[in-house]
C-alpha cells in the first residue's frame, strides 16, 4: 500500500487548515487506499455496507465520516496501524464547526481551500478575480451581485482584500492569467480600475506571484469562456478544479484536473510574458490617470 498520500496529509493537518480542507484530505487518502487495494467504487461500497453514493461523497470531501465508518474503511482497505491514527485525527478535526463565514454557503468550501493552498492558478477573462481584488473593486462587483445581500457587501469586500495578504505572507504560489478586457472594463469607476491595476502591479513584484495578460490580438486560446481556479493543497499533487456560476459552484477532480492543467499551461504559453504584461498595465494606468 502506498504511504506517501497519508504522510502528506499528516503534514497539512499539522497546519490546521480547517475542517473542510481536512475532510477533503481525508477523502483523498481513503480514495488512494481503495485504489491501492484494487477495489472499484462499487466493490468498495458493497464491502463497506454503505448506501449508494456515500463513498463518492466521502472521497470528494463532501461528507464526513464517523469513527465507525473509518474503522470499517481501515479494515476493508487494510490500512496500516501507524497511519490509522493520522486518519482518525483528520476525521475528528473534519467534524469541527467553524463560525459562519461572510460568503454564500456554497462558496465556503472554496474560501477554506484557498486558505490552505500551496499553489493557486486563476483564469478570468473580463475582470480580476476576488482573490486579488482591492476593497473598492470588490465592493463594486459585490454590489451588482443578485445572490449577495447588500448587508454583507462591506464585510465580504474586506475579506477579499485580506485573502491575498494571507496568501502572500504564507508564500502560496499564485499564477494569474486575465484577459486584456480586465484592463479596460471600468468596474466601479476609472479611479477604481486604476487602483486595481496598481494593486495587481504591486502584487506581481512578489516572488510567489506570476501575472500574465491574454491580449486581444492573441487569437484563439485553450480557455475561451471558461473561468476557473486550480487549487493544489500539496505541492506535486494534482489538485482540485473550482468553477463557479451565479447560484452554485463545482469541484472537479481526477481526469478533469489533468485537462484543466494542460489548458492552463497552453494559456500561459499564449499569453504575454510577465514583463510585457507589466508594460501593458503601466500604459493602461497612465491612460487612466
PDB file of C-alpha atoms in Angstrom:
ATOM      1  CA  UNK A   1       0.000   0.000   0.000  1.00  0.00           C
ATOM      2  CA  UNK A   2       1.351   3.483  -0.923  1.00  0.00           C
ATOM      3  CA  UNK A   3       2.046   5.586   2.131  1.00  0.00           C
ATOM      4  CA  UNK A   4       3.019   8.981   0.748  1.00  0.00           C
ATOM      5  CA  UNK A   5      -0.516  10.476   0.379  1.00  0.00           C
ATOM      6  CA  UNK A   6      -1.286   9.793   4.021  1.00  0.00           C
ATOM      7  CA  UNK A   7       2.085  11.124   5.193  1.00  0.00           C
ATOM      8  CA  UNK A   8       1.467  14.275   3.175  1.00  0.00           C
ATOM      9  CA  UNK A   9      -1.984  14.509   4.735  1.00  0.00           C
ATOM     10  CA  UNK A  10      -0.412  14.496   8.180  1.00  0.00           C
ATOM     11  CA  UNK A  11       1.858  17.386   7.258  1.00  0.00           C
ATOM     12  CA  UNK A  12      -1.041  19.531   6.104  1.00  0.00           C
ATOM     13  CA  UNK A  13      -3.165  18.553   9.094  1.00  0.00           C
ATOM     14  CA  UNK A  14      -0.442  19.875  11.415  1.00  0.00           C
ATOM     15  CA  UNK A  15      -1.029  23.327   9.860  1.00  0.00           C
ATOM     16  CA  UNK A  16      -4.713  23.127  10.883  1.00  0.00           C
ATOM     17  CA  UNK A  17      -6.160  24.374   7.569  1.00  0.00           C
ATOM     18  CA  UNK A  18      -9.746  23.929   8.784  1.00  0.00           C
ATOM     19  CA  UNK A  19     -12.376  21.179   8.847  1.00  0.00           C
ATOM     20  CA  UNK A  20     -13.463  21.489   5.224  1.00  0.00           C
ATOM     21  CA  UNK A  21      -9.937  21.054   3.897  1.00  0.00           C
ATOM     22  CA  UNK A  22      -9.212  18.232   6.330  1.00  0.00           C
ATOM     23  CA  UNK A  23     -12.368  16.469   5.147  1.00  0.00           C
ATOM     24  CA  UNK A  24     -11.121  16.728   1.558  1.00  0.00           C
ATOM     25  CA  UNK A  25      -7.703  15.420   2.508  1.00  0.00           C
ATOM     26  CA  UNK A  26      -9.246  12.522   4.410  1.00  0.00           C
ATOM     27  CA  UNK A  27     -11.424  11.652   1.410  1.00  0.00           C
ATOM     28  CA  UNK A  28      -8.400  11.736  -0.901  1.00  0.00           C
ATOM     29  CA  UNK A  29      -6.437   9.461   1.438  1.00  0.00           C
ATOM     30  CA  UNK A  30      -9.308   6.959   1.585  1.00  0.00           C
ATOM     31  CA  UNK A  31      -9.674   7.023  -2.202  1.00  0.00           C
ATOM     32  CA  UNK A  32      -5.944   6.306  -2.597  1.00  0.00           C
ATOM     33  CA  UNK A  33      -6.226   3.449  -0.090  1.00  0.00           C
ATOM     34  CA  UNK A  34      -9.177   1.966  -2.005  1.00  0.00           C
ATOM     35  CA  UNK A  35      -7.328   2.183  -5.312  1.00  0.00           C
ATOM     36  CA  UNK A  36      -4.194   0.673  -3.776  1.00  0.00           C
ATOM     37  CA  UNK A  37      -6.392  -2.227  -2.670  1.00  0.00           C
ATOM     38  CA  UNK A  38      -7.611  -2.608  -6.260  1.00  0.00           C
ATOM     39  CA  UNK A  39     -11.278  -2.029  -5.427  1.00  0.00           C
ATOM     40  CA  UNK A  40     -13.740  -0.244  -7.669  1.00  0.00           C
ATOM     41  CA  UNK A  41     -16.192   2.199  -6.100  1.00  0.00           C
ATOM     42  CA  UNK A  42     -18.980  -0.364  -6.485  1.00  0.00           C
ATOM     43  CA  UNK A  43     -16.950  -3.161  -4.888  1.00  0.00           C
ATOM     44  CA  UNK A  44     -15.832  -0.955  -2.009  1.00  0.00           C
ATOM     45  CA  UNK A  45     -19.375   0.306  -1.362  1.00  0.00           C
ATOM     46  CA  UNK A  46     -20.590  -3.262  -1.054  1.00  0.00           C
ATOM     47  CA  UNK A  47     -17.779  -4.314   1.300  1.00  0.00           C
ATOM     48  CA  UNK A  48     -18.252  -1.198   3.439  1.00  0.00           C
ATOM     49  CA  UNK A  49     -22.006  -1.674   3.617  1.00  0.00           C
ATOM     50  CA  UNK A  50     -22.629   1.947   2.676  1.00  0.00           C
ATOM     51  CA  UNK A  51     -25.572   3.275   0.671  1.00  0.00           C
ATOM     52  CA  UNK A  52     -25.068   4.116  -2.996  1.00  0.00           C
ATOM     53  CA  UNK A  53     -23.392   7.497  -3.429  1.00  0.00           C
ATOM     54  CA  UNK A  54     -21.951   7.754   0.092  1.00  0.00           C
ATOM     55  CA  UNK A  55     -18.459   6.633  -0.926  1.00  0.00           C
ATOM     56  CA  UNK A  56     -18.303   9.198  -3.711  1.00  0.00           C
ATOM     57  CA  UNK A  57     -19.306  11.994  -1.314  1.00  0.00           C
ATOM     58  CA  UNK A  58     -16.713  10.904   1.246  1.00  0.00           C
ATOM     59  CA  UNK A  59     -13.911  10.686  -1.323  1.00  0.00           C
ATOM     60  CA  UNK A  60     -14.753  14.113  -2.736  1.00  0.00           C
ATOM     61  CA  UNK A  61     -14.744  15.659   0.724  1.00  0.00           C
ATOM     62  CA  UNK A  62     -18.447  16.496   0.657  1.00  0.00           C
ATOM     63  CA  UNK A  63     -19.293  14.201   3.584  1.00  0.00           C
ATOM     64  CA  UNK A  64     -17.509  13.455   6.825  1.00  0.00           C
ATOM     65  CA  UNK A  65     -17.052  10.010   8.324  1.00  0.00           C
ATOM     66  CA  UNK A  66     -17.910   8.700  11.762  1.00  0.00           C
ATOM     67  CA  UNK A  67     -15.440   6.694  13.835  1.00  0.00           C
ATOM     68  CA  UNK A  68     -17.438   3.578  12.916  1.00  0.00           C
ATOM     69  CA  UNK A  69     -17.226   4.415   9.190  1.00  0.00           C
ATOM     70  CA  UNK A  70     -13.488   4.969   9.415  1.00  0.00           C
ATOM     71  CA  UNK A  71     -12.885   1.750  11.350  1.00  0.00           C
ATOM     72  CA  UNK A  72     -14.737  -0.170   8.630  1.00  0.00           C
ATOM     73  CA  UNK A  73     -12.679   1.504   5.879  1.00  0.00           C
ATOM     74  CA  UNK A  74      -9.428   0.780   7.728  1.00  0.00           C
ATOM     75  CA  UNK A  75     -10.380  -2.915   7.933  1.00  0.00           C
ATOM     76  CA  UNK A  76     -11.605  -3.229   4.322  1.00  0.00           C
ATOM     77  CA  UNK A  77      -8.617  -1.342   2.842  1.00  0.00           C
ATOM     78  CA  UNK A  78      -6.151  -2.962   5.290  1.00  0.00           C
ATOM     79  CA  UNK A  79      -4.672   0.403   6.234  1.00  0.00           C
ATOM     80  CA  UNK A  80      -1.548   0.067   8.388  1.00  0.00           C
ATOM     81  CA  UNK A  81      -1.882   0.805  12.105  1.00  0.00           C
ATOM     82  CA  UNK A  82       0.737   3.551  12.065  1.00  0.00           C
ATOM     83  CA  UNK A  83      -1.394   5.514   9.599  1.00  0.00           C
ATOM     84  CA  UNK A  84      -4.747   4.732  11.134  1.00  0.00           C
ATOM     85  CA  UNK A  85      -4.063   7.288  13.875  1.00  0.00           C
ATOM     86  CA  UNK A  86      -3.435  10.034  11.317  1.00  0.00           C
ATOM     87  CA  UNK A  87      -6.763   9.310   9.652  1.00  0.00           C
ATOM     88  CA  UNK A  88      -8.591   9.253  12.980  1.00  0.00           C
ATOM     89  CA  UNK A  89      -7.171  12.673  13.812  1.00  0.00           C
ATOM     90  CA  UNK A  90      -8.234  14.043  10.428  1.00  0.00           C
ATOM     91  CA  UNK A  91     -11.732  12.569  10.806  1.00  0.00           C
ATOM     92  CA  UNK A  92     -12.158  14.162  14.234  1.00  0.00           C
ATOM     93  CA  UNK A  93     -10.885  17.575  13.101  1.00  0.00           C
ATOM     94  CA  UNK A  94     -13.045  17.406   9.975  1.00  0.00           C
ATOM     95  CA  UNK A  95     -16.133  17.293  12.207  1.00  0.00           C
ATOM     96  CA  UNK A  96     -15.289  20.573  13.932  1.00  0.00           C
ATOM     97  CA  UNK A  97     -17.611  23.514  13.459  1.00  0.00           C
ATOM     98  CA  UNK A  98     -16.427  26.943  12.342  1.00  0.00           C
ATOM     99  CA  UNK A  99     -18.186  30.296  12.776  1.00  0.00           C
ATOM    100  CA  UNK A 100     -20.298  31.167   9.707  1.00  0.00           C
ATOM    101  CA  UNK A 101     -18.292  32.949   7.006  1.00  0.00           C
ATOM    102  CA  UNK A 102     -19.307  36.072   5.140  1.00  0.00           C
ATOM    103  CA  UNK A 103     -19.622  34.322   1.802  1.00  0.00           C
ATOM    104  CA  UNK A 104     -22.518  32.426   0.226  1.00  0.00           C
ATOM    105  CA  UNK A 105     -22.839  28.969   1.802  1.00  0.00           C
ATOM    106  CA  UNK A 106     -21.839  27.218  -1.416  1.00  0.00           C
ATOM    107  CA  UNK A 107     -18.607  29.283  -1.592  1.00  0.00           C
ATOM    108  CA  UNK A 108     -17.406  28.413   1.918  1.00  0.00           C
ATOM    109  CA  UNK A 109     -15.541  25.343   0.702  1.00  0.00           C
ATOM    110  CA  UNK A 110     -13.622  27.457  -1.830  1.00  0.00           C
ATOM    111  CA  UNK A 111     -12.556  30.036   0.752  1.00  0.00           C
ATOM    112  CA  UNK A 112     -11.178  27.311   3.014  1.00  0.00           C
ATOM    113  CA  UNK A 113      -9.422  25.547   0.161  1.00  0.00           C
ATOM    114  CA  UNK A 114      -7.706  28.753  -0.952  1.00  0.00           C
ATOM    115  CA  UNK A 115      -6.598  29.491   2.598  1.00  0.00           C
ATOM    116  CA  UNK A 116      -4.827  26.109   2.771  1.00  0.00           C
ATOM    117  CA  UNK A 117      -3.440  26.050  -0.780  1.00  0.00           C
ATOM    118  CA  UNK A 118       0.197  25.535  -1.661  1.00  0.00           C
ATOM    119  CA  UNK A 119      -0.458  26.736  -5.227  1.00  0.00           C
ATOM    120  CA  UNK A 120      -3.330  28.533  -6.980  1.00  0.00           C
ATOM    121  CA  UNK A 121      -3.853  29.010 -10.706  1.00  0.00           C
ATOM    122  CA  UNK A 122      -6.557  31.516 -11.665  1.00  0.00           C
ATOM    123  CA  UNK A 123      -8.086  32.416 -15.015  1.00  0.00           C
ATOM    124  CA  UNK A 124     -10.720  35.049 -15.727  1.00  0.00           C
ATOM    125  CA  UNK A 125     -11.314  36.873 -19.000  1.00  0.00           C
ATOM    126  CA  UNK A 126     -13.238  40.069 -18.268  1.00  0.00           C
ATOM    127  CA  UNK A 127     -12.229  41.115 -14.742  1.00  0.00           C
ATOM    128  CA  UNK A 128      -9.890  40.414 -11.846  1.00  0.00           C
ATOM    129  CA  UNK A 129     -10.869  37.516  -9.554  1.00  0.00           C
ATOM    130  CA  UNK A 130     -11.895  38.048  -5.948  1.00  0.00           C
ATOM    131  CA  UNK A 131      -8.607  36.670  -4.659  1.00  0.00           C
ATOM    132  CA  UNK A 132      -6.700  39.753  -5.906  1.00  0.00           C
ATOM    133  CA  UNK A 133      -9.354  42.480  -5.704  1.00  0.00           C
ATOM    134  CA  UNK A 134      -8.981  45.800  -3.898  1.00  0.00           C
ATOM    135  CA  UNK A 135     -11.751  46.684  -1.471  1.00  0.00           C
ATOM    136  CA  UNK A 136     -13.275  49.267  -3.841  1.00  0.00           C
ATOM    137  CA  UNK A 137     -13.157  46.908  -6.817  1.00  0.00           C
ATOM    138  CA  UNK A 138     -14.619  44.068  -4.711  1.00  0.00           C
ATOM    139  CA  UNK A 139     -17.348  46.350  -3.386  1.00  0.00           C
ATOM    140  CA  UNK A 140     -18.323  47.397  -6.913  1.00  0.00           C
ATOM    141  CA  UNK A 141     -18.536  43.752  -8.046  1.00  0.00           C
ATOM    142  CA  UNK A 142     -20.456  42.554  -4.991  1.00  0.00           C
ATOM    143  CA  UNK A 143     -22.949  45.430  -5.111  1.00  0.00           C
ATOM    144  CA  UNK A 144     -24.157  44.202  -8.517  1.00  0.00           C
ATOM    145  CA  UNK A 145     -24.499  40.582  -7.390  1.00  0.00           C
ATOM    146  CA  UNK A 146     -28.000  39.108  -7.292  1.00  0.00           C
ATOM    147  CA  UNK A 147     -27.048  36.490  -4.685  1.00  0.00           C
ATOM    148  CA  UNK A 148     -25.191  38.657  -2.151  1.00  0.00           C
ATOM    149  CA  UNK A 149     -27.161  40.594   0.453  1.00  0.00           C
ATOM    150  CA  UNK A 150     -26.357  44.300   0.493  1.00  0.00           C
ATOM    151  CA  UNK A 151     -25.841  43.975   4.239  1.00  0.00           C
ATOM    152  CA  UNK A 152     -22.954  41.584   3.564  1.00  0.00           C
ATOM    153  CA  UNK A 153     -21.206  43.537   0.798  1.00  0.00           C
ATOM    154  CA  UNK A 154     -18.810  45.507   3.003  1.00  0.00           C
ATOM    155  CA  UNK A 155     -17.696  42.577   5.132  1.00  0.00           C
ATOM    156  CA  UNK A 156     -17.245  40.338   2.100  1.00  0.00           C
ATOM    157  CA  UNK A 157     -15.226  43.022   0.307  1.00  0.00           C
ATOM    158  CA  UNK A 158     -12.964  43.371   3.334  1.00  0.00           C
ATOM    159  CA  UNK A 159     -12.491  39.614   3.499  1.00  0.00           C
ATOM    160  CA  UNK A 160     -11.438  39.501  -0.147  1.00  0.00           C
ATOM    161  CA  UNK A 161      -8.724  42.102   0.432  1.00  0.00           C
ATOM    162  CA  UNK A 162      -7.381  40.171   3.415  1.00  0.00           C
ATOM    163  CA  UNK A 163      -7.329  36.909   1.487  1.00  0.00           C
ATOM    164  CA  UNK A 164      -4.474  37.827  -0.839  1.00  0.00           C
ATOM    165  CA  UNK A 165      -2.460  39.293   2.050  1.00  0.00           C
ATOM    166  CA  UNK A 166      -2.631  35.927   3.804  1.00  0.00           C
ATOM    167  CA  UNK A 167      -1.629  34.087   0.629  1.00  0.00           C
ATOM    168  CA  UNK A 168       1.367  36.348   0.058  1.00  0.00           C
ATOM    169  CA  UNK A 169       2.528  36.037   3.653  1.00  0.00           C
ATOM    170  CA  UNK A 170       2.087  32.249   3.510  1.00  0.00           C
ATOM    171  CA  UNK A 171       4.225  32.184   0.340  1.00  0.00           C
ATOM    172  CA  UNK A 172       1.434  30.461  -1.620  1.00  0.00           C
ATOM    173  CA  UNK A 173       2.374  30.157  -5.297  1.00  0.00           C
ATOM    174  CA  UNK A 174      -0.088  32.258  -7.303  1.00  0.00           C
ATOM    175  CA  UNK A 175      -0.476  32.175 -11.084  1.00  0.00           C
ATOM    176  CA  UNK A 176      -2.952  34.646 -12.596  1.00  0.00           C
ATOM    177  CA  UNK A 177      -3.939  34.974 -16.248  1.00  0.00           C
ATOM    178  CA  UNK A 178      -6.596  37.557 -17.139  1.00  0.00           C
ATOM    179  CA  UNK A 179      -7.936  38.689 -20.493  1.00  0.00           C
ATOM    180  CA  UNK A 180      -6.975  42.142 -21.711  1.00  0.00           C
ATOM    181  CA  UNK A 181     -10.609  43.156 -21.227  1.00  0.00           C
ATOM    182  CA  UNK A 182      -9.968  43.170 -17.477  1.00  0.00           C
ATOM    183  CA  UNK A 183      -7.640  46.148 -18.019  1.00  0.00           C
ATOM    184  CA  UNK A 184     -10.419  48.142 -19.725  1.00  0.00           C
ATOM    185  CA  UNK A 185     -13.679  47.200 -18.001  1.00  0.00           C
ATOM    186  CA  UNK A 186     -14.305  50.124 -15.641  1.00  0.00           C
ATOM    187  CA  UNK A 187     -15.774  48.272 -12.694  1.00  0.00           C
ATOM    188  CA  UNK A 188     -16.702  50.907 -10.116  1.00  0.00           C
ATOM    189  CA  UNK A 189     -15.101  53.816 -11.991  1.00  0.00           C
ATOM    190  CA  UNK A 190     -11.925  54.811 -13.802  1.00  0.00           C
ATOM    191  CA  UNK A 191     -10.348  55.582 -10.455  1.00  0.00           C
ATOM    192  CA  UNK A 192     -11.332  52.201  -9.012  1.00  0.00           C
ATOM    193  CA  UNK A 193      -9.942  50.398 -12.062  1.00  0.00           C
ATOM    194  CA  UNK A 194      -6.688  52.357 -11.884  1.00  0.00           C
ATOM    195  CA  UNK A 195      -6.357  51.468  -8.199  1.00  0.00           C
ATOM    196  CA  UNK A 196      -6.994  47.799  -9.052  1.00  0.00           C
ATOM    197  CA  UNK A 197      -4.330  47.846 -11.763  1.00  0.00           C
ATOM    198  CA  UNK A 198      -1.851  49.461  -9.396  1.00  0.00           C
ATOM    199  CA  UNK A 199      -2.680  46.762  -6.868  1.00  0.00           C
ATOM    200  CA  UNK A 200      -2.019  43.816  -9.201  1.00  0.00           C
ATOM    201  CA  UNK A 201       1.129  45.530 -10.451  1.00  0.00           C
ATOM    202  CA  UNK A 202       2.333  45.657  -6.855  1.00  0.00           C
ATOM    203  CA  UNK A 203       1.347  42.022  -6.258  1.00  0.00           C
ATOM    204  CA  UNK A 204       3.328  40.971  -9.327  1.00  0.00           C
ATOM    205  CA  UNK A 205       6.541  42.128  -7.656  1.00  0.00           C
ATOM    206  CA  UNK A 206       6.210  39.324  -5.075  1.00  0.00           C
ATOM    207  CA  UNK A 207       8.414  36.307  -5.791  1.00  0.00           C
ATOM    208  CA  UNK A 208       5.481  33.896  -5.450  1.00  0.00           C
ATOM    209  CA  UNK A 209       3.148  35.711  -7.892  1.00  0.00           C
ATOM    210  CA  UNK A 210       3.158  35.473 -11.694  1.00  0.00           C
ATOM    211  CA  UNK A 211       0.793  37.763 -13.623  1.00  0.00           C
ATOM    212  CA  UNK A 212       0.048  37.474 -17.340  1.00  0.00           C
ATOM    213  CA  UNK A 213      -2.456  39.041 -19.731  1.00  0.00           C
ATOM    214  CA  UNK A 214      -4.042  37.325 -22.711  1.00  0.00           C
ATOM    215  CA  UNK A 215      -4.090  40.129 -25.315  1.00  0.00           C
ATOM    216  CA  UNK A 216      -6.984  40.927 -27.650  1.00  0.00           C
ATOM    217  CA  UNK A 217      -4.821  40.101 -30.658  1.00  0.00           C
ATOM    218  CA  UNK A 218      -3.683  36.768 -29.193  1.00  0.00           C
ATOM    219  CA  UNK A 219      -6.204  34.829 -31.251  1.00  0.00           C
ATOM    220  CA  UNK A 220      -7.840  31.614 -30.132  1.00  0.00           C
ATOM    221  CA  UNK A 221      -6.658  30.002 -26.926  1.00  0.00           C
ATOM    222  CA  UNK A 222      -7.427  26.954 -24.771  1.00  0.00           C
ATOM    223  CA  UNK A 223      -9.788  28.531 -22.212  1.00  0.00           C
ATOM    224  CA  UNK A 224     -12.390  30.612 -24.082  1.00  0.00           C
ATOM    225  CA  UNK A 225     -15.396  31.378 -21.905  1.00  0.00           C
ATOM    226  CA  UNK A 226     -14.112  29.193 -19.063  1.00  0.00           C
ATOM    227  CA  UNK A 227     -13.161  30.985 -15.853  1.00  0.00           C
ATOM    228  CA  UNK A 228     -11.707  28.584 -13.294  1.00  0.00           C
ATOM    229  CA  UNK A 229      -9.270  28.103 -10.435  1.00  0.00           C
ATOM    230  CA  UNK A 230      -6.937  25.155  -9.897  1.00  0.00           C
ATOM    231  CA  UNK A 231      -6.148  24.705  -6.213  1.00  0.00           C
ATOM    232  CA  UNK A 232      -3.284  22.450  -5.118  1.00  0.00           C
ATOM    233  CA  UNK A 233      -3.226  21.720  -1.395  1.00  0.00           C
ATOM    234  CA  UNK A 234       0.001  19.746  -1.521  1.00  0.00           C
ATOM    235  CA  UNK A 235       2.919  20.543  -3.806  1.00  0.00           C
ATOM    236  CA  UNK A 236       3.267  17.953  -6.541  1.00  0.00           C
ATOM    237  CA  UNK A 237      -0.300  16.638  -6.152  1.00  0.00           C
ATOM    238  CA  UNK A 238      -2.846  17.171  -8.976  1.00  0.00           C
ATOM    239  CA  UNK A 239      -5.177  19.496  -7.039  1.00  0.00           C
ATOM    240  CA  UNK A 240      -8.839  20.400  -7.438  1.00  0.00           C
ATOM    241  CA  UNK A 241     -10.544  22.459 -10.149  1.00  0.00           C
ATOM    242  CA  UNK A 242     -13.086  25.033  -8.948  1.00  0.00           C
ATOM    243  CA  UNK A 243     -15.704  26.501 -11.276  1.00  0.00           C
ATOM    244  CA  UNK A 244     -18.427  28.936 -10.265  1.00  0.00           C
ATOM    245  CA  UNK A 245     -21.767  30.136 -11.576  1.00  0.00           C
ATOM    246  CA  UNK A 246     -24.316  32.612 -10.258  1.00  0.00           C
ATOM    247  CA  UNK A 247     -26.018  30.213  -7.865  1.00  0.00           C
ATOM    248  CA  UNK A 248     -23.525  27.488  -7.179  1.00  0.00           C
ATOM    249  CA  UNK A 249     -20.111  26.004  -7.769  1.00  0.00           C
ATOM    250  CA  UNK A 250     -18.477  22.733  -8.716  1.00  0.00           C
ATOM    251  CA  UNK A 251     -15.294  20.939  -7.696  1.00  0.00           C
ATOM    252  CA  UNK A 252     -13.686  18.666 -10.252  1.00  0.00           C
ATOM    253  CA  UNK A 253     -11.036  16.020  -9.668  1.00  0.00           C
ATOM    254  CA  UNK A 254      -9.397  13.133 -11.466  1.00  0.00           C
ATOM    255  CA  UNK A 255      -9.062  13.451 -15.242  1.00  0.00           C
ATOM    256  CA  UNK A 256     -10.665  16.916 -15.153  1.00  0.00           C
ATOM    257  CA  UNK A 257      -7.651  18.263 -13.249  1.00  0.00           C
ATOM    258  CA  UNK A 258      -5.222  16.946 -15.862  1.00  0.00           C
ATOM    259  CA  UNK A 259      -7.212  18.559 -18.671  1.00  0.00           C
ATOM    260  CA  UNK A 260      -7.522  21.919 -16.897  1.00  0.00           C
ATOM    261  CA  UNK A 261      -3.816  21.953 -16.025  1.00  0.00           C
ATOM    262  CA  UNK A 262      -2.948  21.235 -19.650  1.00  0.00           C
ATOM    263  CA  UNK A 263      -5.291  24.002 -20.794  1.00  0.00           C
ATOM    264  CA  UNK A 264      -3.732  26.405 -18.277  1.00  0.00           C
ATOM    265  CA  UNK A 265      -0.215  25.581 -19.445  1.00  0.00           C
ATOM    266  CA  UNK A 266      -1.291  26.310 -23.023  1.00  0.00           C
ATOM    267  CA  UNK A 267      -2.969  29.527 -21.891  1.00  0.00           C
ATOM    268  CA  UNK A 268       0.190  30.757 -20.163  1.00  0.00           C
ATOM    269  CA  UNK A 269       2.258  29.942 -23.243  1.00  0.00           C
ATOM    270  CA  UNK A 270      -0.109  32.003 -25.432  1.00  0.00           C
ATOM    271  CA  UNK A 271      -0.364  34.969 -23.018  1.00  0.00           C
ATOM    272  CA  UNK A 272       2.028  37.893 -22.811  1.00  0.00           C
ATOM    273  CA  UNK A 273       5.155  37.332 -20.758  1.00  0.00           C
ATOM    274  CA  UNK A 274       5.162  38.797 -17.223  1.00  0.00           C
ATOM    275  CA  UNK A 275       7.430  41.654 -18.367  1.00  0.00           C
ATOM    276  CA  UNK A 276       5.232  42.529 -21.360  1.00  0.00           C
ATOM    277  CA  UNK A 277       2.175  42.226 -19.112  1.00  0.00           C
ATOM    278  CA  UNK A 278       3.581  44.799 -16.672  1.00  0.00           C
ATOM    279  CA  UNK A 279       4.432  47.113 -19.552  1.00  0.00           C
ATOM    280  CA  UNK A 280       0.835  46.888 -20.797  1.00  0.00           C
ATOM    281  CA  UNK A 281      -0.544  47.504 -17.307  1.00  0.00           C
ATOM    282  CA  UNK A 282       1.734  50.522 -16.865  1.00  0.00           C
ATOM    283  CA  UNK A 283       0.493  52.031 -20.131  1.00  0.00           C
ATOM    284  CA  UNK A 284      -3.108  51.446 -19.086  1.00  0.00           C
ATOM    285  CA  UNK A 285      -2.536  53.064 -15.682  1.00  0.00           C
ATOM    286  CA  UNK A 286      -1.147  56.163 -17.421  1.00  0.00           C
ATOM    287  CA  UNK A 287      -4.232  56.297 -19.651  1.00  0.00           C
ATOM    288  CA  UNK A 288      -6.468  56.254 -16.572  1.00  0.00           C
ATOM    289  CA  UNK A 289      -4.565  58.973 -14.719  1.00  0.00           C
TER     290      UNK A 289
END
